[in-house]
PDB file of C-alpha atoms in Angstrom:
ATOM      1  CA  MET S 201      46.271-185.670-190.969  1.00 41.00           C
ATOM      2  CA  SER S 202      45.457-188.239-193.638  1.00 42.00           C
ATOM      3  CA  GLU S 203      46.605-187.866-197.220  1.00 40.00           C
ATOM      4  CA  GLN S 204      42.957-187.949-198.281  1.00 62.00           C
ATOM      5  CA  ASN S 205      42.207-184.959-196.063  1.00 71.00           C
ATOM      6  CA  GLU S 206      45.328-183.162-197.266  1.00 70.00           C
ATOM      7  CA  ASN S 207      44.013-183.363-200.836  1.00 86.00           C
ATOM      8  CA  LYS S 208      40.735-181.665-199.966  1.00 96.00           C
ATOM      9  CA  LEU S 209      40.243-177.970-200.662  1.00 98.00           C
ATOM     10  CA  ALA S 210      41.091-175.867-197.612  1.00 98.00           C
ATOM     11  CA  VAL S 211      38.479-173.577-196.088  1.00 99.00           C
ATOM     12  CA  GLY S 212      39.588-170.836-193.724  1.00 99.00           C
ATOM     13  CA  ILE S 213      36.781-169.641-191.446  1.00 99.00           C
ATOM     14  CA  VAL S 214      37.757-166.471-189.629  1.00 99.00           C
ATOM     15  CA  LEU S 215      36.824-166.207-185.948  1.00 99.00           C
ATOM     16  CA  PHE S 216      36.711-163.132-183.727  1.00 99.00           C
ATOM     17  CA  ASP S 217      35.138-162.113-180.438  1.00 98.00           C
ATOM     18  CA  GLY S 218      31.375-161.755-180.748  1.00 98.00           C
ATOM     19  CA  VAL S 219      31.080-163.898-183.880  1.00 99.00           C
ATOM     20  CA  THR S 220      27.571-165.169-184.606  1.00 99.00           C
ATOM     21  CA  GLN S 221      27.819-168.889-183.993  1.00 98.00           C
ATOM     22  CA  LEU S 222      25.286-170.041-186.574  1.00 98.00           C
ATOM     23  CA  ASP S 223      26.956-167.926-189.273  1.00 99.00           C
ATOM     24  CA  TYR S 224      29.841-170.383-189.415  1.00 98.00           C
ATOM     25  CA  ILE S 225      28.326-173.547-187.914  1.00 98.00           C
ATOM     26  CA  GLY S 226      25.690-173.710-190.672  1.00 98.00           C
ATOM     27  CA  PRO S 227      28.118-173.749-193.601  1.00 98.00           C
ATOM     28  CA  LEU S 228      30.666-175.771-191.617  1.00 98.00           C
ATOM     29  CA  THR S 229      28.077-178.530-191.246  1.00 98.00           C
ATOM     30  CA  ALA S 230      27.617-178.594-195.015  1.00 98.00           C
ATOM     31  CA  PHE S 231      31.373-178.397-195.666  1.00 98.00           C
ATOM     32  CA  ALA S 232      32.497-181.091-193.221  1.00 96.00           C
ATOM     33  CA  PRO S 233      32.296-184.142-195.541  1.00 96.00           C
ATOM     34  CA  HIS S 234      33.896-182.333-198.464  1.00 98.00           C
ATOM     35  CA  PHE S 235      36.538-179.821-197.383  1.00 98.00           C
ATOM     36  CA  ARG S 236      39.437-179.409-194.959  1.00 98.00           C
ATOM     37  CA  THR S 237      38.514-176.616-192.586  1.00 98.00           C
ATOM     38  CA  TYR S 238      40.525-174.269-190.381  1.00 98.00           C
ATOM     39  CA  LEU S 239      38.950-172.064-187.727  1.00 99.00           C
ATOM     40  CA  LEU S 240      41.322-169.106-187.735  1.00 99.00           C
ATOM     41  CA  HIS S 241      42.176-166.444-185.183  1.00 99.00           C
ATOM     42  CA  HIS S 242      45.210-164.459-184.071  1.00 99.00           C
ATOM     43  CA  THR S 243      45.753-166.962-181.237  1.00 99.00           C
ATOM     44  CA  LEU S 244      44.461-170.386-180.242  1.00 99.00           C
ATOM     45  CA  ASP S 245      42.572-168.909-177.292  1.00 99.00           C
ATOM     46  CA  ALA S 246      38.806-169.409-177.255  1.00 98.00           C
ATOM     47  CA  VAL S 247      36.767-166.505-178.598  1.00 98.00           C
ATOM     48  CA  THR S 248      33.360-165.343-177.470  1.00 98.00           C
ATOM     49  CA  THR S 249      30.286-165.779-179.651  1.00 99.00           C
ATOM     50  CA  ASP S 250      26.883-164.121-179.774  1.00 98.00           C
ATOM     51  CA  ILE S 251      25.669-166.811-177.361  1.00 98.00           C
ATOM     52  CA  ASP S 252      26.963-166.303-173.813  1.00 96.00           C
ATOM     53  CA  ALA S 253      27.101-170.032-173.062  1.00 97.00           C
ATOM     54  CA  VAL S 254      29.103-170.919-176.196  1.00 98.00           C
ATOM     55  CA  MET S 255      32.764-170.226-176.948  1.00 98.00           C
ATOM     56  CA  ALA S 256      34.515-170.902-180.249  1.00 98.00           C
ATOM     57  CA  LEU S 257      37.884-172.655-180.282  1.00 98.00           C
ATOM     58  CA  PRO S 258      40.279-171.825-183.139  1.00 99.00           C
ATOM     59  CA  THR S 259      42.120-174.737-184.746  1.00 99.00           C
ATOM     60  CA  ALA S 260      44.950-172.654-186.219  1.00 99.00           C
ATOM     61  CA  THR S 261      46.370-169.163-185.997  1.00 99.00           C
ATOM     62  CA  PHE S 262      46.584-166.844-188.981  1.00 99.00           C
ATOM     63  CA  ASP S 263      50.362-167.171-188.900  1.00 97.00           C
ATOM     64  CA  GLN S 264      50.132-170.962-189.202  1.00 98.00           C
ATOM     65  CA  VAL S 265      48.150-170.891-192.454  1.00 98.00           C
ATOM     66  CA  ASP S 266      49.769-169.542-195.618  1.00 98.00           C
ATOM     67  CA  HIS S 267      46.928-170.279-198.024  1.00 98.00           C
ATOM     68  CA  VAL S 268      43.262-171.220-198.127  1.00 99.00           C
ATOM     69  CA  ASP S 269      41.236-172.135-201.190  1.00 99.00           C
ATOM     70  CA  ILE S 270      38.046-170.708-199.707  1.00 99.00           C
ATOM     71  CA  LEU S 271      37.973-167.745-197.338  1.00 99.00           C
ATOM     72  CA  LEU S 272      34.806-167.481-195.241  1.00 99.00           C
ATOM     73  CA  VAL S 273      34.095-164.490-193.023  1.00 99.00           C
ATOM     74  CA  PRO S 274      31.058-164.890-190.741  1.00 99.00           C
ATOM     75  CA  GLY S 275      29.241-161.968-189.210  1.00 99.00           C
ATOM     76  CA  ALA S 276      28.382-160.665-185.764  1.00 99.00           C
ATOM     77  CA  PRO S 277      26.156-158.087-184.118  1.00 97.00           C
ATOM     78  CA  ASN S 278      26.980-154.654-185.514  1.00 97.00           C
ATOM     79  CA  LYS S 279      28.846-153.419-182.430  1.00 96.00           C
ATOM     80  CA  HIS S 280      31.471-156.141-182.930  1.00 98.00           C
ATOM     81  CA  ILE S 281      31.642-155.539-186.679  1.00 99.00           C
ATOM     82  CA  ASN S 282      32.224-151.822-186.073  1.00 99.00           C
ATOM     83  CA  ARG S 283      35.242-152.638-183.928  1.00 98.00           C
ATOM     84  CA  LEU S 284      36.735-154.814-186.663  1.00 99.00           C
ATOM     85  CA  LEU S 285      36.077-152.185-189.339  1.00 99.00           C
ATOM     86  CA  CYS S 286      38.773-150.191-187.516  1.00 99.00           C
ATOM     87  CA  ASP S 287      41.169-153.109-186.897  1.00 99.00           C
ATOM     88  CA  ALA S 288      44.119-152.820-189.287  1.00 99.00           C
ATOM     89  CA  ARG S 289      45.693-156.096-188.153  1.00 98.00           C
ATOM     90  CA  PHE S 290      42.497-158.070-188.733  1.00 99.00           C
ATOM     91  CA  LEU S 291      41.779-156.487-192.122  1.00 99.00           C
ATOM     92  CA  ALA S 292      45.356-157.181-193.231  1.00 99.00           C
ATOM     93  CA  GLN S 293      44.833-160.898-192.580  1.00 99.00           C
ATOM     94  CA  LEU S 294      41.671-160.867-194.700  1.00 99.00           C
ATOM     95  CA  ARG S 295      43.567-159.216-197.540  1.00 99.00           C
ATOM     96  CA  ARG S 296      46.434-161.695-197.249  1.00 99.00           C
ATOM     97  CA  LEU S 297      44.247-164.791-197.274  1.00 99.00           C
ATOM     98  CA  GLY S 298      41.903-163.352-199.878  1.00 99.00           C
ATOM     99  CA  SER S 299      44.762-162.629-202.277  1.00 98.00           C
ATOM    100  CA  GLY S 300      45.315-166.337-202.917  1.00 97.00           C
ATOM    101  CA  ALA S 301      41.833-167.746-202.369  1.00 99.00           C
ATOM    102  CA  GLN S 302      39.829-169.392-205.120  1.00 98.00           C
ATOM    103  CA  TYR S 303      36.604-168.179-203.510  1.00 99.00           C
ATOM    104  CA  ILE S 304      36.062-165.241-201.159  1.00 99.00           C
ATOM    105  CA  THR S 305      32.855-165.623-199.184  1.00 99.00           C
ATOM    106  CA  SER S 306      30.855-164.334-196.251  1.00 99.00           C
ATOM    107  CA  VAL S 307      27.733-164.887-194.208  1.00 99.00           C
ATOM    108  CA  CYS S 308      25.597-162.101-192.749  1.00 99.00           C
ATOM    109  CA  THR S 309      27.549-158.977-191.742  1.00 99.00           C
ATOM    110  CA  GLY S 310      30.818-160.677-192.644  1.00 99.00           C
ATOM    111  CA  SER S 311      30.403-158.998-196.036  1.00 99.00           C
ATOM    112  CA  LEU S 312      30.992-155.626-194.357  1.00 99.00           C
ATOM    113  CA  LEU S 313      34.434-156.837-193.301  1.00 99.00           C
ATOM    114  CA  LEU S 314      35.225-158.121-196.791  1.00 99.00           C
ATOM    115  CA  ALA S 315      34.157-154.789-198.256  1.00 99.00           C
ATOM    116  CA  ARG S 316      36.218-152.822-195.742  1.00 99.00           C
ATOM    117  CA  ALA S 317      39.250-154.928-196.694  1.00 99.00           C
ATOM    118  CA  GLY S 318      38.673-154.040-200.360  1.00 99.00           C
ATOM    119  CA  LEU S 319      37.735-157.602-201.299  1.00 99.00           C
ATOM    120  CA  LEU S 320      34.291-156.789-202.705  1.00 99.00           C
ATOM    121  CA  ASP S 321      35.248-153.856-204.923  1.00 98.00           C
ATOM    122  CA  GLY S 322      33.445-154.278-208.253  1.00 98.00           C
ATOM    123  CA  PHE S 323      31.312-157.189-207.027  1.00 99.00           C
ATOM    124  CA  LYS S 324      27.639-157.502-206.139  1.00 99.00           C
ATOM    125  CA  ALA S 325      27.009-158.686-202.590  1.00 99.00           C
ATOM    126  CA  THR S 326      24.473-159.093-199.828  1.00 99.00           C
ATOM    127  CA  SER S 327      24.405-158.988-196.040  1.00 99.00           C
ATOM    128  CA  HIS S 328      21.958-159.115-193.161  1.00 98.00           C
ATOM    129  CA  TRP S 329      18.948-157.028-194.185  1.00 98.00           C
ATOM    130  CA  SER S 330      19.658-154.490-191.439  1.00 97.00           C
ATOM    131  CA  ALA S 331      23.238-153.930-192.638  1.00 98.00           C
ATOM    132  CA  LEU S 332      22.697-153.458-196.370  1.00 98.00           C
ATOM    133  CA  GLU S 333      22.927-149.685-196.058  1.00 98.00           C
ATOM    134  CA  VAL S 334      26.377-149.971-194.461  1.00 98.00           C
ATOM    135  CA  LEU S 335      27.492-152.198-197.332  1.00 99.00           C
ATOM    136  CA  ALA S 336      26.087-149.716-199.849  1.00 99.00           C
ATOM    137  CA  ALA S 337      27.908-146.879-198.071  1.00 99.00           C
ATOM    138  CA  MET S 338      31.170-148.586-199.085  1.00 99.00           C
ATOM    139  CA  GLY S 339      30.179-148.402-202.747  1.00 98.00           C
ATOM    140  CA  ILE S 340      29.115-152.041-203.060  1.00 99.00           C
ATOM    141  CA  GLU S 341      26.169-152.893-205.302  1.00 98.00           C
ATOM    142  CA  THR S 342      23.842-154.633-202.868  1.00 98.00           C
ATOM    143  CA  VAL S 343      21.379-157.382-203.723  1.00 98.00           C
ATOM    144  CA  LYS S 344      18.730-158.435-201.231  1.00 96.00           C
ATOM    145  CA  GLN S 345      18.596-162.207-201.569  1.00 96.00           C
ATOM    146  CA  ARG S 346      19.679-165.270-199.606  1.00 98.00           C
ATOM    147  CA  VAL S 347      22.837-165.972-201.594  1.00 99.00           C
ATOM    148  CA  VAL S 348      24.583-163.736-204.124  1.00 99.00           C
ATOM    149  CA  HIS S 349      27.156-165.394-206.394  1.00 98.00           C
ATOM    150  CA  ASP S 350      29.226-162.957-208.464  1.00 98.00           C
ATOM    151  CA  ARG S 351      32.174-164.680-210.128  1.00 98.00           C
ATOM    152  CA  ASN S 352      34.386-165.921-207.282  1.00 98.00           C
ATOM    153  CA  ARG S 353      32.601-163.961-204.573  1.00 99.00           C
ATOM    154  CA  ILE S 354      29.712-165.616-202.744  1.00 99.00           C
ATOM    155  CA  THR S 355      27.931-163.706-200.007  1.00 99.00           C
ATOM    156  CA  ALA S 356      24.965-164.839-197.927  1.00 99.00           C
ATOM    157  CA  GLY S 357      22.262-162.932-196.103  1.00 98.00           C
ATOM    158  CA  GLY S 358      21.641-163.122-192.398  1.00 97.00           C
ATOM    159  CA  VAL S 359      22.561-166.039-190.152  1.00 98.00           C
ATOM    160  CA  THR S 360      20.497-169.005-191.431  1.00 98.00           C
ATOM    161  CA  ALA S 361      21.325-168.095-195.033  1.00 98.00           C
ATOM    162  CA  GLY S 362      24.745-169.570-194.256  1.00 98.00           C
ATOM    163  CA  ILE S 363      23.291-173.049-194.740  1.00 98.00           C
ATOM    164  CA  ASP S 364      22.021-172.070-198.195  1.00 98.00           C
ATOM    165  CA  PHE S 365      25.458-170.663-198.955  1.00 99.00           C
ATOM    166  CA  GLY S 366      27.153-173.851-197.758  1.00 99.00           C
ATOM    167  CA  LEU S 367      25.037-176.011-200.038  1.00 99.00           C
ATOM    168  CA  THR S 368      25.590-173.579-202.914  1.00 98.00           C
ATOM    169  CA  LEU S 369      29.355-173.934-202.608  1.00 98.00           C
ATOM    170  CA  VAL S 370      29.182-177.720-202.232  1.00 98.00           C
ATOM    171  CA  GLU S 371      27.122-177.903-205.426  1.00 98.00           C
ATOM    172  CA  LYS S 372      29.554-175.592-207.230  1.00 98.00           C
ATOM    173  CA  LEU S 373      32.682-177.519-206.238  1.00 98.00           C
ATOM    174  CA  LYS S 374      31.478-181.095-205.641  1.00 98.00           C
ATOM    175  CA  GLY S 375      28.412-181.375-207.874  1.00 98.00           C
ATOM    176  CA  LEU S 376      24.641-181.467-207.543  1.00 99.00           C
ATOM    177  CA  ASP S 377      24.485-185.039-206.250  1.00 99.00           C
ATOM    178  CA  ALA S 378      26.914-184.238-203.430  1.00 98.00           C
ATOM    179  CA  ALA S 379      24.914-181.157-202.482  1.00 99.00           C
ATOM    180  CA  LYS S 380      21.650-183.108-202.502  1.00 99.00           C
ATOM    181  CA  LEU S 381      23.102-185.841-200.309  1.00 99.00           C
ATOM    182  CA  THR S 382      24.474-183.252-197.897  1.00 98.00           C
ATOM    183  CA  GLN S 383      21.092-181.547-197.705  1.00 99.00           C
ATOM    184  CA  LEU S 384      19.399-184.863-197.052  1.00 99.00           C
ATOM    185  CA  MET S 385      21.839-185.931-194.352  1.00 98.00           C
ATOM    186  CA  ILE S 386      21.456-182.677-192.416  1.00 98.00           C
ATOM    187  CA  GLU S 387      17.685-182.825-193.082  1.00 98.00           C
ATOM    188  CA  TYR S 388      17.636-179.244-194.288  1.00 98.00           C
ATOM    189  CA  ASP S 389      13.983-178.908-195.258  1.00 98.00           C
ATOM    190  CA  PRO S 390      12.900-175.632-193.692  1.00 96.00           C
ATOM    191  CA  ALA S 391       9.242-175.175-192.870  1.00 96.00           C
ATOM    192  CA  PRO S 392       9.180-172.439-190.216  1.00 96.00           C
ATOM    193  CA  PRO S 393       6.127-172.367-187.953  1.00 97.00           C
ATOM    194  CA  ILE S 394       5.774-168.611-188.514  1.00 97.00           C
ATOM    195  CA  ASN S 395       6.560-166.320-191.442  1.00 96.00           C
ATOM    196  CA  ALA S 396       8.605-163.476-190.006  1.00 97.00           C
ATOM    197  CA  GLY S 397      12.086-164.340-191.269  1.00 97.00           C
ATOM    198  CA  SER S 398      12.325-161.316-193.557  1.00 97.00           C
ATOM    199  CA  PRO S 399      11.137-157.703-193.407  1.00 96.00           C
ATOM    200  CA  GLU S 400       8.489-158.571-195.975  1.00 96.00           C
ATOM    201  CA  GLY S 401       7.176-161.439-193.886  1.00 97.00           C
ATOM    202  CA  ALA S 402       7.504-159.667-190.549  1.00 98.00           C
ATOM    203  CA  GLY S 403       5.666-156.538-191.649  1.00 98.00           C
ATOM    204  CA  GLU S 404       6.427-152.851-191.222  1.00 97.00           C
ATOM    205  CA  LYS S 405       5.779-152.525-187.475  1.00 98.00           C
ATOM    206  CA  LEU S 406       8.002-155.400-186.335  1.00 98.00           C
ATOM    207  CA  THR S 407      10.703-154.523-188.867  1.00 98.00           C
ATOM    208  CA  ALA S 408      10.755-150.911-187.668  1.00 98.00           C
ATOM    209  CA  PHE S 409      11.121-152.106-184.069  1.00 97.00           C
ATOM    210  CA  ALA S 410      13.996-154.428-185.007  1.00 97.00           C
ATOM    211  CA  ARG S 411      15.687-151.741-187.090  1.00 96.00           C
ATOM    212  CA  GLN S 412      15.439-149.216-184.256  1.00 96.00           C
ATOM    213  CA  SER S 413      17.166-151.626-181.867  1.00 95.00           C
ATOM    214  CA  SER S 414      20.290-151.631-184.042  1.00 95.00           C
ATOM    215  CA  LYS S 415      20.054-148.075-185.410  1.00 97.00           C
ATOM    216  CA  ASN S 416      22.852-146.586-183.321  1.00 97.00           C
ATOM    217  CA  ASP S 417      25.305-149.321-184.307  1.00 97.00           C
ATOM    218  CA  VAL S 418      24.289-149.118-187.978  1.00 98.00           C
ATOM    219  CA  ASP S 419      24.717-145.337-187.957  1.00 98.00           C
ATOM    220  CA  GLU S 420      28.122-145.773-186.322  1.00 98.00           C
ATOM    221  CA  GLY S 421      29.082-148.270-189.024  1.00 98.00           C
ATOM    222  CA  ILE S 422      28.150-145.787-191.740  1.00 98.00           C
ATOM    223  CA  ARG S 423      30.236-143.134-190.007  1.00 99.00           C
ATOM    224  CA  ILE S 424      33.226-145.480-189.767  1.00 99.00           C
ATOM    225  CA  VAL S 425      33.177-146.580-193.407  1.00 99.00           C
ATOM    226  CA  ALA S 426      33.082-142.947-194.525  1.00 98.00           C
ATOM    227  CA  THR S 427      36.710-142.799-193.356  1.00 98.00           C
ATOM    228  CA  PRO S 428      39.600-144.572-195.135  1.00 97.00           C
ATOM    229  CA  ALA S 429      40.145-148.200-194.166  1.00 98.00           C
ATOM    230  CA  PRO S 430      43.176-148.712-191.909  1.00 96.00           C
ATOM    231  CA  LEU S 431      46.206-150.280-193.579  1.00 89.00           C
TER     232      LEU S 431
END
């Protein structure tokens, strides 16, 4: 590893089975020119993602990394998040890395894991629109917007909001010009062909259908977080 890379701020992106690929690939694309990044897991074995054809390969184990400047927890479909809400070993690693991090961040339902680990206590945060009630059930003041920046906590909404988050952090740490250049180079200029990327845009009928499809897992998440977090 070059000395130049060694001097860059270290980002630890936490991986786990079922992780939503775009949750971490979006910000990672924005981070790549600016930060030194670790993809972290308990082992170096490949982990599954939300896309059957795509596996994620960790670059370091938790035990190999003592400190990160920026902790990033991506999300996953609720059934995978519910499993991790009960995983004492996983939550302990979040607490350990978060204790020394300059910024503690998440994309999508990753904020539920931060909250369960006690890392969002007293902070405003967001999540995927369908998971905000689980976040609120943990006593977190929820804000429904793409990126919520509260002191050294930065949380992003669902999936594609990770790109907005990535550019937000680049601007914060490297400056506006660096963020603009990054945005230009990845040609991030969204102009979706349809307007259904939020409950407001999708309308009540489609939103109700989407909410019903995840209702059982959301209800299970609320039940889980009503119990003390494992230590």
